[in-house]
């Protein structure tokens, strides 16, 4: 499975002749390619190239004293041994130019995304990736971003409004990559990834600063560190598979999923982390069954909740939770 889009860095300048012979001609002979004029200008002394492939792939190249390649297509052999770097490591004019080129192409192919500029920008590395450029958009448009009993506009707007706050901008590549770049929609995995975004929204609206992917001494990573002036808490997020997709009833689905997490990652961690069980993919009737019984998840402290696209979050807690979440959700 291809990875989210990143730049390849070449530590020397390329002449136009080298670009034509070592990049364009190789692409033409392998998969069919055309060099077309870039759609946007770039500041400074950079020369820019846009390559469009017969199969719909796209590649961008910018060079002055150094060179930067980005594409959702095969990488020409002369660039195989170049280093991959994140967007933030590329010069600002190059990163901005590539972003404008990719966003314009994304909106051309999926016009509905133009109404959601923050979502489009944040998930651009997967929306325009080689394998994920169809499945990731489909997850938001056809599957309402994992919200059942909801129209896709409501589900997409929920995440658009959260991403607009900018609290995850610094961690864009890490968090966007959680959606994956599989060719087909992997609903279970993609919905589980969005549970982490809901948890991030909950924590920040409760007043905590967050950092994702915290490495612990066991060699694992927990999903978030939540902090304020007096609090420093690790948070692990899990999402039960919707009972429609398994034999277990809603209550048992919560128990089973939590048990898997607590007997593995959290058990090895040795305690102290808050377990968040996100049931936002449950239908109303399923969630009411969970609320009526409030099953133990086998770990303390824990918070079990369900979020709706309106922003309303309700749930229950188990044990003494070292986070004050009252401002962000209702406890039953």
Short mmCIF file of C-alpha atoms in Angstrom, two decimals:
data_model
loop_
_atom_site.label_atom_id
_atom_site.label_comp_id
_atom_site.label_asym_id
_atom_site.label_seq_id
_atom_site.Cartn_x
_atom_site.Cartn_y
_atom_site.Cartn_z
CA UNK A 1 0.00 0.00 0.00
CA UNK A 2 1.42 3.38 -1.02
CA UNK A 3 2.06 5.95 1.68
CA UNK A 4 0.61 9.47 2.02
CA UNK A 5 2.29 12.00 -0.24
CA UNK A 6 5.70 13.30 0.77
CA UNK A 7 8.47 15.11 -1.06
CA UNK A 8 11.64 13.51 -2.35
CA UNK A 9 14.66 15.77 -1.92
CA UNK A 10 17.53 15.89 -4.42
CA UNK A 11 20.51 17.91 -3.09
CA UNK A 12 21.49 19.45 -6.41
CA UNK A 13 19.92 21.48 -9.18
CA UNK A 14 18.56 19.91 -12.35
CA UNK A 15 18.85 21.40 -15.82
CA UNK A 16 15.85 21.38 -18.12
CA UNK A 17 17.62 18.78 -20.25
CA UNK A 18 18.08 16.49 -17.27
CA UNK A 19 14.41 16.84 -16.34
CA UNK A 20 13.37 15.93 -19.87
CA UNK A 21 15.71 12.94 -20.25
CA UNK A 22 15.76 11.50 -16.74
CA UNK A 23 12.19 12.16 -15.64
CA UNK A 24 9.79 12.87 -18.51
CA UNK A 25 11.20 10.36 -20.99
CA UNK A 26 11.32 7.60 -18.40
CA UNK A 27 7.71 8.26 -17.40
CA UNK A 28 6.65 8.35 -21.04
CA UNK A 29 8.25 5.01 -21.79
CA UNK A 30 6.96 3.29 -18.64
CA UNK A 31 3.39 4.51 -18.19
CA UNK A 32 2.77 7.32 -20.66
CA UNK A 33 3.24 10.90 -19.54
CA UNK A 34 2.92 14.49 -20.72
CA UNK A 35 4.67 17.59 -19.43
CA UNK A 36 2.05 20.33 -19.05
CA UNK A 37 2.33 23.87 -17.80
CA UNK A 38 1.97 24.25 -14.02
CA UNK A 39 -1.29 25.90 -13.03
CA UNK A 40 0.29 28.23 -10.46
CA UNK A 41 3.40 30.39 -10.22
CA UNK A 42 6.11 29.97 -7.62
CA UNK A 43 8.20 32.75 -6.09
CA UNK A 44 11.94 33.01 -6.49
CA UNK A 45 14.31 31.29 -8.89
CA UNK A 46 12.55 27.94 -8.92
CA UNK A 47 11.68 26.18 -12.17
CA UNK A 48 8.57 24.06 -11.88
CA UNK A 49 7.19 21.12 -13.85
CA UNK A 50 3.88 19.29 -13.87
CA UNK A 51 3.61 15.79 -15.34
CA UNK A 52 0.28 14.15 -16.07
CA UNK A 53 0.16 10.42 -16.71
CA UNK A 54 -2.17 8.51 -19.02
CA UNK A 55 -3.59 6.59 -16.05
CA UNK A 56 -4.56 9.76 -14.16
CA UNK A 57 -1.43 9.96 -11.99
CA UNK A 58 0.17 13.33 -11.32
CA UNK A 59 3.72 14.40 -10.45
CA UNK A 60 5.30 17.75 -9.58
CA UNK A 61 8.94 18.80 -9.71
CA UNK A 62 10.65 22.02 -8.59
CA UNK A 63 14.35 22.82 -8.87
CA UNK A 64 16.87 25.59 -8.27
CA UNK A 65 20.04 24.70 -6.32
CA UNK A 66 18.11 21.72 -4.95
CA UNK A 67 15.15 19.78 -6.30
CA UNK A 68 11.88 18.45 -4.89
CA UNK A 69 9.68 15.74 -6.38
CA UNK A 70 6.14 14.82 -5.34
CA UNK A 71 3.83 12.44 -7.14
CA UNK A 72 1.17 9.78 -6.80
CA UNK A 73 2.85 7.80 -9.54
CA UNK A 74 5.99 5.72 -9.98
CA UNK A 75 9.22 7.46 -9.02
CA UNK A 76 11.74 7.72 -11.88
CA UNK A 77 14.86 5.64 -11.21
CA UNK A 78 17.24 8.65 -10.85
CA UNK A 79 15.21 9.72 -7.81
CA UNK A 80 14.98 6.31 -6.11
CA UNK A 81 17.75 6.95 -3.60
CA UNK A 82 16.70 10.47 -2.66
CA UNK A 83 15.47 11.16 0.85
CA UNK A 84 11.79 11.47 1.63
CA UNK A 85 10.87 14.56 3.64
CA UNK A 86 7.69 15.95 5.15
CA UNK A 87 5.87 18.94 3.72
CA UNK A 88 7.13 21.16 6.54
CA UNK A 89 10.75 20.36 5.64
CA UNK A 90 10.44 21.61 2.07
CA UNK A 91 11.00 25.32 1.32
CA UNK A 92 7.80 27.26 1.86
CA UNK A 93 7.44 28.39 -1.79
CA UNK A 94 7.77 24.77 -2.98
CA UNK A 95 5.35 23.38 -0.41
CA UNK A 96 2.79 26.11 -1.11
CA UNK A 97 3.11 25.67 -4.88
CA UNK A 98 2.68 21.91 -4.67
CA UNK A 99 -0.29 22.31 -2.36
CA UNK A 100 -2.02 24.71 -4.77
CA UNK A 101 -1.40 22.40 -7.72
CA UNK A 102 -2.75 19.38 -5.84
CA UNK A 103 -5.76 21.13 -4.34
CA UNK A 104 -6.79 22.52 -7.72
CA UNK A 105 -6.59 19.03 -9.20
CA UNK A 106 -8.49 17.57 -6.24
CA UNK A 107 -11.32 20.07 -6.66
CA UNK A 108 -11.38 19.39 -10.40
CA UNK A 109 -11.85 15.67 -9.78
CA UNK A 110 -14.04 15.93 -6.63
CA UNK A 111 -15.80 19.32 -6.81
CA UNK A 112 -17.80 18.73 -3.62
CA UNK A 113 -14.60 19.01 -1.56
CA UNK A 114 -14.16 22.67 -2.49
CA UNK A 115 -16.84 23.51 0.07
CA UNK A 116 -14.63 21.96 2.77
CA UNK A 117 -11.25 23.71 2.42
CA UNK A 118 -9.81 22.72 5.82
CA UNK A 119 -10.72 19.07 5.41
CA UNK A 120 -9.30 19.14 1.87
CA UNK A 121 -6.02 20.70 2.98
CA UNK A 122 -5.59 18.50 6.05
CA UNK A 123 -6.19 15.21 4.27
CA UNK A 124 -4.50 16.25 1.00
CA UNK A 125 -1.60 13.79 1.52
CA UNK A 126 -4.08 10.89 1.41
CA UNK A 127 -6.74 12.43 -0.83
CA UNK A 128 -4.12 12.71 -3.59
CA UNK A 129 -2.09 9.60 -2.72
CA UNK A 130 -1.55 6.88 -5.29
CA UNK A 131 -3.79 4.20 -3.78
CA UNK A 132 -6.04 6.22 -1.49
CA UNK A 133 -7.22 9.00 -3.76
CA UNK A 134 -10.58 7.34 -4.42
CA UNK A 135 -11.26 5.43 -1.22
CA UNK A 136 -10.55 8.26 1.21
CA UNK A 137 -12.92 10.69 -0.50
CA UNK A 138 -15.54 7.94 -0.70
CA UNK A 139 -15.30 7.34 3.04
CA UNK A 140 -16.33 10.94 3.70
CA UNK A 141 -18.87 11.28 0.89
CA UNK A 142 -20.50 7.83 0.76
CA UNK A 143 -20.03 6.76 4.37
CA UNK A 144 -20.58 10.10 6.16
CA UNK A 145 -17.12 9.89 7.75
CA UNK A 146 -18.23 6.97 9.89
CA UNK A 147 -21.41 8.50 11.34
CA UNK A 148 -24.48 6.25 11.01
CA UNK A 149 -27.97 7.70 10.64
CA UNK A 150 -26.47 10.88 9.24
CA UNK A 151 -26.18 12.61 5.90
CA UNK A 152 -22.67 12.94 4.50
CA UNK A 153 -22.77 16.74 4.66
CA UNK A 154 -23.37 16.66 8.40
CA UNK A 155 -20.57 14.18 8.98
CA UNK A 156 -18.08 16.06 6.82
CA UNK A 157 -19.03 19.41 8.37
CA UNK A 158 -18.35 18.02 11.85
CA UNK A 159 -14.71 17.37 10.95
CA UNK A 160 -14.38 20.53 8.82
CA UNK A 161 -15.31 22.68 11.81
CA UNK A 162 -12.92 20.89 14.11
CA UNK A 163 -9.97 20.98 11.70
CA UNK A 164 -10.66 24.68 11.14
CA UNK A 165 -9.50 25.30 14.73
CA UNK A 166 -5.97 24.37 13.68
CA UNK A 167 -5.18 22.40 16.83
CA UNK A 168 -3.88 19.45 14.78
CA UNK A 169 -2.10 21.43 12.06
CA UNK A 170 1.32 20.67 13.53
CA UNK A 171 0.56 16.95 13.37
CA UNK A 172 -1.09 16.94 9.98
CA UNK A 173 0.96 14.25 8.27
CA UNK A 174 0.75 11.86 11.22
CA UNK A 175 -2.96 12.31 11.77
CA UNK A 176 -3.97 12.38 8.09
CA UNK A 177 -2.01 9.20 7.53
CA UNK A 178 -4.18 7.36 10.04
CA UNK A 179 -6.96 7.37 7.45
CA UNK A 180 -4.77 5.13 5.31
CA UNK A 181 -4.23 4.87 1.57
CA UNK A 182 -5.86 1.55 0.73
CA UNK A 183 -7.42 1.20 -2.71
CA UNK A 184 -10.77 0.11 -1.27
CA UNK A 185 -12.73 1.67 1.57
CA UNK A 186 -11.69 -0.09 4.76
CA UNK A 187 -14.63 1.21 6.76
CA UNK A 188 -13.64 -0.34 10.08
CA UNK A 189 -10.09 1.01 10.03
CA UNK A 190 -11.05 4.41 8.64
CA UNK A 191 -13.85 4.86 11.19
CA UNK A 192 -11.44 3.90 13.95
CA UNK A 193 -9.04 6.58 12.73
CA UNK A 194 -11.78 9.21 12.88
CA UNK A 195 -12.45 8.19 16.49
CA UNK A 196 -9.06 9.71 17.30
CA UNK A 197 -10.15 13.00 15.74
CA UNK A 198 -13.32 12.96 17.83
CA UNK A 199 -11.24 12.32 20.94
CA UNK A 200 -8.96 15.21 19.99
CA UNK A 201 -12.00 17.45 19.62
CA UNK A 202 -13.34 16.36 23.00
CA UNK A 203 -10.05 16.99 24.79
CA UNK A 204 -9.41 20.39 23.23
CA UNK A 205 -12.95 21.59 23.85
CA UNK A 206 -12.48 20.54 27.47
CA UNK A 207 -9.50 22.90 27.60
CA UNK A 208 -6.55 20.54 27.20
CA UNK A 209 -3.58 20.83 24.90
CA UNK A 210 -2.89 17.62 23.02
CA UNK A 211 0.06 15.86 21.43
CA UNK A 212 -0.59 12.67 19.43
CA UNK A 213 1.41 9.44 19.26
CA UNK A 214 3.17 9.38 22.60
CA UNK A 215 5.86 6.70 22.83
CA UNK A 216 5.97 4.87 26.17
CA UNK A 217 8.62 2.65 27.72
CA UNK A 218 6.94 -0.57 26.57
CA UNK A 219 7.68 0.33 22.97
CA UNK A 220 4.05 1.14 22.24
CA UNK A 221 2.57 4.50 21.36
CA UNK A 222 -0.54 5.82 23.07
CA UNK A 223 -2.83 8.08 21.12
CA UNK A 224 -2.58 11.38 23.03
CA UNK A 225 -1.04 13.27 25.86
CA UNK A 226 -3.53 15.77 27.32
CA UNK A 227 -2.16 18.65 29.36
CA UNK A 228 -3.07 21.87 31.08
CA UNK A 229 -1.48 23.76 33.95
CA UNK A 230 -2.17 20.95 36.40
CA UNK A 231 -2.76 17.87 34.24
CA UNK A 232 -0.53 15.53 32.27
CA UNK A 233 -2.51 12.46 31.20
CA UNK A 234 -2.06 9.79 28.55
CA UNK A 235 -5.15 8.83 26.56
CA UNK A 236 -5.78 5.72 24.46
CA UNK A 237 -8.72 5.60 22.05
CA UNK A 238 -10.60 2.57 20.79
CA UNK A 239 -13.77 2.15 18.76
CA UNK A 240 -15.94 -0.99 18.84
CA UNK A 241 -16.95 -2.42 15.50
CA UNK A 242 -20.59 -1.59 14.82
CA UNK A 243 -22.70 -4.53 16.03
CA UNK A 244 -24.34 -4.68 12.60
CA UNK A 245 -21.03 -6.09 11.38
CA UNK A 246 -20.57 -8.72 14.07
CA UNK A 247 -22.60 -11.20 16.05
CA UNK A 248 -22.11 -9.50 19.39
CA UNK A 249 -24.79 -7.16 20.62
CA UNK A 250 -23.94 -3.53 21.30
CA UNK A 251 -23.11 -4.06 24.97
CA UNK A 252 -20.91 -7.06 24.22
CA UNK A 253 -19.20 -5.17 21.40
CA UNK A 254 -18.11 -2.52 23.92
CA UNK A 255 -16.84 -5.13 26.34
CA UNK A 256 -14.97 -7.15 23.72
CA UNK A 257 -13.24 -4.20 22.11
CA UNK A 258 -12.19 -2.72 25.43
CA UNK A 259 -10.93 -6.12 26.59
CA UNK A 260 -8.70 -6.40 23.54
CA UNK A 261 -7.16 -3.03 24.29
CA UNK A 262 -6.80 -3.53 28.04
CA UNK A 263 -5.25 -7.00 27.74
CA UNK A 264 -2.68 -5.71 25.28
CA UNK A 265 -1.38 -2.18 25.02
CA UNK A 266 -2.72 -0.82 28.29
CA UNK A 267 -1.79 -3.93 30.28
CA UNK A 268 1.80 -3.66 29.13
CA UNK A 269 1.84 0.05 29.83
CA UNK A 270 1.07 -0.70 33.45
CA UNK A 271 -1.86 1.61 34.10
CA UNK A 272 -2.35 5.34 34.47
CA UNK A 273 -3.73 6.01 30.99
CA UNK A 274 -7.34 6.96 30.36
CA UNK A 275 -9.16 4.59 28.01
CA UNK A 276 -11.62 6.31 25.69
CA UNK A 277 -14.22 4.05 24.05
CA UNK A 278 -15.83 5.85 21.11
CA UNK A 279 -19.24 4.47 20.09
CA UNK A 280 -19.99 7.20 17.54
CA UNK A 281 -20.49 4.52 14.89
CA UNK A 282 -23.39 3.00 16.86
CA UNK A 283 -26.95 3.66 15.80
CA UNK A 284 -29.25 5.34 18.31
CA UNK A 285 -30.96 2.14 19.43
CA UNK A 286 -27.62 0.38 19.88
CA UNK A 287 -26.27 3.26 21.93
CA UNK A 288 -29.36 3.31 24.12
CA UNK A 289 -28.70 -0.35 24.97
CA UNK A 290 -25.16 0.57 26.01
CA UNK A 291 -26.30 3.54 28.09
CA UNK A 292 -28.98 1.47 29.82
CA UNK A 293 -26.45 -1.11 31.01
CA UNK A 294 -23.27 1.01 31.11
CA UNK A 295 -21.04 -2.07 30.82
CA UNK A 296 -17.67 -2.13 32.53
CA UNK A 297 -14.80 -1.93 30.07
CA UNK A 298 -12.32 -3.65 32.37
CA UNK A 299 -10.07 -0.64 32.76
CA UNK A 300 -10.08 2.33 35.06
CA UNK A 301 -10.19 5.19 34.40
CA UNK A 302 -12.31 5.05 31.24
CA UNK A 303 -14.82 7.17 29.36
CA UNK A 304 -17.42 5.68 27.00
CA UNK A 305 -19.28 8.06 24.73
CA UNK A 306 -21.08 8.64 21.45
CA UNK A 307 -20.66 11.81 19.38
CA UNK A 308 -23.15 13.11 16.85
CA UNK A 309 -22.43 15.37 13.85
CA UNK A 310 -24.27 18.18 15.64
CA UNK A 311 -21.39 18.24 18.12
CA UNK A 312 -23.36 16.72 20.98
CA UNK A 313 -21.42 14.07 22.94
CA UNK A 314 -22.87 11.98 25.75
CA UNK A 315 -21.61 9.01 27.71
CA UNK A 316 -20.48 7.64 31.04
CA UNK A 317 -17.25 7.16 32.95
CA UNK A 318 -15.68 4.38 34.97
CA UNK A 319 -13.28 5.01 37.82
CA UNK A 320 -11.79 8.37 38.75
CA UNK A 321 -11.03 10.08 35.44
CA UNK A 322 -8.20 12.63 35.86
CA UNK A 323 -9.72 14.84 33.15
CA UNK A 324 -12.50 17.38 33.52
CA UNK A 325 -14.64 16.77 30.44
CA UNK A 326 -17.87 18.35 31.66
CA UNK A 327 -17.52 21.34 29.36
CA UNK A 328 -17.26 19.11 26.29
CA UNK A 329 -19.73 16.28 26.89
CA UNK A 330 -22.74 15.26 28.94
CA UNK A 331 -22.43 12.43 31.45
CA UNK A 332 -25.37 10.08 31.98
#
